[in-house]
């Protein structure tokens, strides 16, 4: 079988001011498994989940901040002759973003949990 994708990890950022922050804790796609006999043998590993980002700042101006899971992996072979590649691995779950900020500008994906 194929190996699963890596998760997004974790990052903690403490700063008085964050300007134009670009940060990612996205997961990675799983790996394809061996086709086996007849091309429908082994499964593909699932994709990795998004990680966690925790941002703490008096003034946070965010540009691109993401903690997304990787899409499911479609790979393998057309085992049934219907044009659909099988088997495929599952998608990774979405990660989490927490923002503790006096002033917050910009958005994150997923939407941030705003701590106080």
PDB file of C-alpha atoms in Angstrom, residues 8-102:
ATOM      1  CA  UNK A   8       1.095  20.129   8.347  1.00  0.00           C
ATOM      2  CA  UNK A   9       2.965  20.357  11.661  1.00  0.00           C
ATOM      3  CA  UNK A  10       2.691  23.234  14.126  1.00  0.00           C
ATOM      4  CA  UNK A  11       3.992  26.789  14.229  1.00  0.00           C
ATOM      5  CA  UNK A  12       3.809  29.283  17.091  1.00  0.00           C
ATOM      6  CA  UNK A  13       4.513  32.959  16.356  1.00  0.00           C
ATOM      7  CA  UNK A  14       4.727  35.696  19.008  1.00  0.00           C
ATOM      8  CA  UNK A  15       5.499  39.208  17.792  1.00  0.00           C
ATOM      9  CA  UNK A  16       4.570  42.771  18.663  1.00  0.00           C
ATOM     10  CA  UNK A  17       3.607  43.365  15.026  1.00  0.00           C
ATOM     11  CA  UNK A  18       2.977  40.982  12.112  1.00  0.00           C
ATOM     12  CA  UNK A  19       2.970  42.719   8.716  1.00  0.00           C
ATOM     13  CA  UNK A  20       2.086  40.908   5.480  1.00  0.00           C
ATOM     14  CA  UNK A  21       2.445  37.500   7.132  1.00  0.00           C
ATOM     15  CA  UNK A  22       2.565  34.519   4.758  1.00  0.00           C
ATOM     16  CA  UNK A  23       2.415  31.178   6.591  1.00  0.00           C
ATOM     17  CA  UNK A  24       1.346  27.640   5.679  1.00  0.00           C
ATOM     18  CA  UNK A  25       0.809  24.448   7.668  1.00  0.00           C
ATOM     19  CA  UNK A  26      -0.871  22.539   4.839  1.00  0.00           C
ATOM     20  CA  UNK A  27      -0.843  18.721   4.631  1.00  0.00           C
ATOM     21  CA  UNK A  28       0.721  16.750   1.750  1.00  0.00           C
ATOM     22  CA  UNK A  29      -0.830  14.223  -0.636  1.00  0.00           C
ATOM     23  CA  UNK A  30      -0.571  10.479   0.004  1.00  0.00           C
ATOM     24  CA  UNK A  31       1.559   8.199  -2.145  1.00  0.00           C
ATOM     25  CA  UNK A  32       0.298   5.755  -4.771  1.00  0.00           C
ATOM     26  CA  UNK A  33       0.322   2.067  -3.895  1.00  0.00           C
ATOM     27  CA  UNK A  34       1.436  -0.757  -6.183  1.00  0.00           C
ATOM     28  CA  UNK A  35      -1.185  -1.679  -8.784  1.00  0.00           C
ATOM     29  CA  UNK A  36      -0.913  -5.385  -7.936  1.00  0.00           C
ATOM     30  CA  UNK A  37      -2.212  -8.126 -10.231  1.00  0.00           C
ATOM     31  CA  UNK A  38      -4.735  -6.798 -12.726  1.00  0.00           C
ATOM     32  CA  UNK A  39      -4.050  -3.200 -11.688  1.00  0.00           C
ATOM     33  CA  UNK A  40      -6.541  -3.098  -8.783  1.00  0.00           C
ATOM     34  CA  UNK A  41      -4.399  -4.480  -6.004  1.00  0.00           C
ATOM     35  CA  UNK A  42      -3.209  -2.033  -3.399  1.00  0.00           C
ATOM     36  CA  UNK A  43      -4.682   1.112  -1.941  1.00  0.00           C
ATOM     37  CA  UNK A  44      -3.226   4.584  -2.093  1.00  0.00           C
ATOM     38  CA  UNK A  45      -2.267   6.241   1.201  1.00  0.00           C
ATOM     39  CA  UNK A  46      -4.540   8.971   2.552  1.00  0.00           C
ATOM     40  CA  UNK A  47      -3.491  12.611   2.396  1.00  0.00           C
ATOM     41  CA  UNK A  48      -2.152  14.482   5.408  1.00  0.00           C
ATOM     42  CA  UNK A  49      -4.208  16.778   7.612  1.00  0.00           C
ATOM     43  CA  UNK A  50      -3.501  20.470   7.916  1.00  0.00           C
ATOM     44  CA  UNK A  51      -1.414  21.485  10.886  1.00  0.00           C
ATOM     45  CA  UNK A  52      -1.848  24.156  13.544  1.00  0.00           C
ATOM     46  CA  UNK A  53      -0.848  27.830  13.538  1.00  0.00           C
ATOM     47  CA  UNK A  54      -0.993  29.993  16.673  1.00  0.00           C
ATOM     48  CA  UNK A  55      -0.308  33.679  16.099  1.00  0.00           C
ATOM     49  CA  UNK A  56      -0.020  36.192  18.946  1.00  0.00           C
ATOM     50  CA  UNK A  57       0.500  39.884  18.246  1.00  0.00           C
ATOM     51  CA  UNK A  58      -0.664  43.379  19.225  1.00  0.00           C
ATOM     52  CA  UNK A  59      -1.202  44.178  15.532  1.00  0.00           C
ATOM     53  CA  UNK A  60      -1.648  41.332  12.996  1.00  0.00           C
ATOM     54  CA  UNK A  61      -1.872  42.150   9.281  1.00  0.00           C
ATOM     55  CA  UNK A  62      -2.193  38.752   7.603  1.00  0.00           C
ATOM     56  CA  UNK A  63      -1.638  38.192   3.885  1.00  0.00           C
ATOM     57  CA  UNK A  64      -1.857  34.418   3.299  1.00  0.00           C
ATOM     58  CA  UNK A  65      -2.246  32.108   6.291  1.00  0.00           C
ATOM     59  CA  UNK A  66      -3.424  28.526   5.693  1.00  0.00           C
ATOM     60  CA  UNK A  67      -3.672  25.208   7.540  1.00  0.00           C
ATOM     61  CA  UNK A  68      -5.486  23.092   4.964  1.00  0.00           C
ATOM     62  CA  UNK A  69      -5.619  19.344   4.461  1.00  0.00           C
ATOM     63  CA  UNK A  70      -4.434  17.908   1.153  1.00  0.00           C
ATOM     64  CA  UNK A  71      -6.987  16.762  -1.423  1.00  0.00           C
ATOM     65  CA  UNK A  72      -7.664  13.079  -1.874  1.00  0.00           C
ATOM     66  CA  UNK A  73      -5.333  11.297  -4.252  1.00  0.00           C
ATOM     67  CA  UNK A  74      -6.825   9.896  -7.456  1.00  0.00           C
ATOM     68  CA  UNK A  75      -4.353   7.468  -8.926  1.00  0.00           C
ATOM     69  CA  UNK A  76      -4.134   3.801  -9.783  1.00  0.00           C
ATOM     70  CA  UNK A  77      -5.820   2.247 -12.805  1.00  0.00           C
ATOM     71  CA  UNK A  78      -9.175   1.978 -14.570  1.00  0.00           C
ATOM     72  CA  UNK A  79     -10.068  -1.416 -13.058  1.00  0.00           C
ATOM     73  CA  UNK A  80     -13.730  -1.499 -14.106  1.00  0.00           C
ATOM     74  CA  UNK A  81     -13.392   0.101 -17.543  1.00  0.00           C
ATOM     75  CA  UNK A  82     -15.612   3.063 -16.620  1.00  0.00           C
ATOM     76  CA  UNK A  83     -12.907   5.734 -16.825  1.00  0.00           C
ATOM     77  CA  UNK A  84     -12.624   6.085 -13.024  1.00  0.00           C
ATOM     78  CA  UNK A  85      -9.143   5.571 -11.585  1.00  0.00           C
ATOM     79  CA  UNK A  86      -9.242   3.248  -8.564  1.00  0.00           C
ATOM     80  CA  UNK A  87      -8.414   2.925  -5.746  1.00  0.00           C
ATOM     81  CA  UNK A  88      -7.876   6.378  -4.229  1.00  0.00           C
ATOM     82  CA  UNK A  89      -6.787   7.641  -0.824  1.00  0.00           C
ATOM     83  CA  UNK A  90      -8.878   9.875   1.429  1.00  0.00           C
ATOM     84  CA  UNK A  91      -8.487  13.638   1.833  1.00  0.00           C
ATOM     85  CA  UNK A  92      -6.677  15.119   4.814  1.00  0.00           C
ATOM     86  CA  UNK A  93      -8.685  17.004   7.439  1.00  0.00           C
ATOM     87  CA  UNK A  94      -8.455  20.766   7.780  1.00  0.00           C
ATOM     88  CA  UNK A  95      -6.032  22.133  10.389  1.00  0.00           C
ATOM     89  CA  UNK A  96      -6.575  24.943  12.896  1.00  0.00           C
ATOM     90  CA  UNK A  97      -5.540  28.585  13.111  1.00  0.00           C
ATOM     91  CA  UNK A  98      -5.676  30.600  16.357  1.00  0.00           C
ATOM     92  CA  UNK A  99      -5.064  34.340  16.393  1.00  0.00           C
ATOM     93  CA  UNK A 100      -4.627  36.364  19.591  1.00  0.00           C
ATOM     94  CA  UNK A 101      -4.385  39.961  18.382  1.00  0.00           C
ATOM     95  CA  UNK A 102      -5.394  43.431  19.522  1.00  0.00           C
TER      96      UNK A 102
END
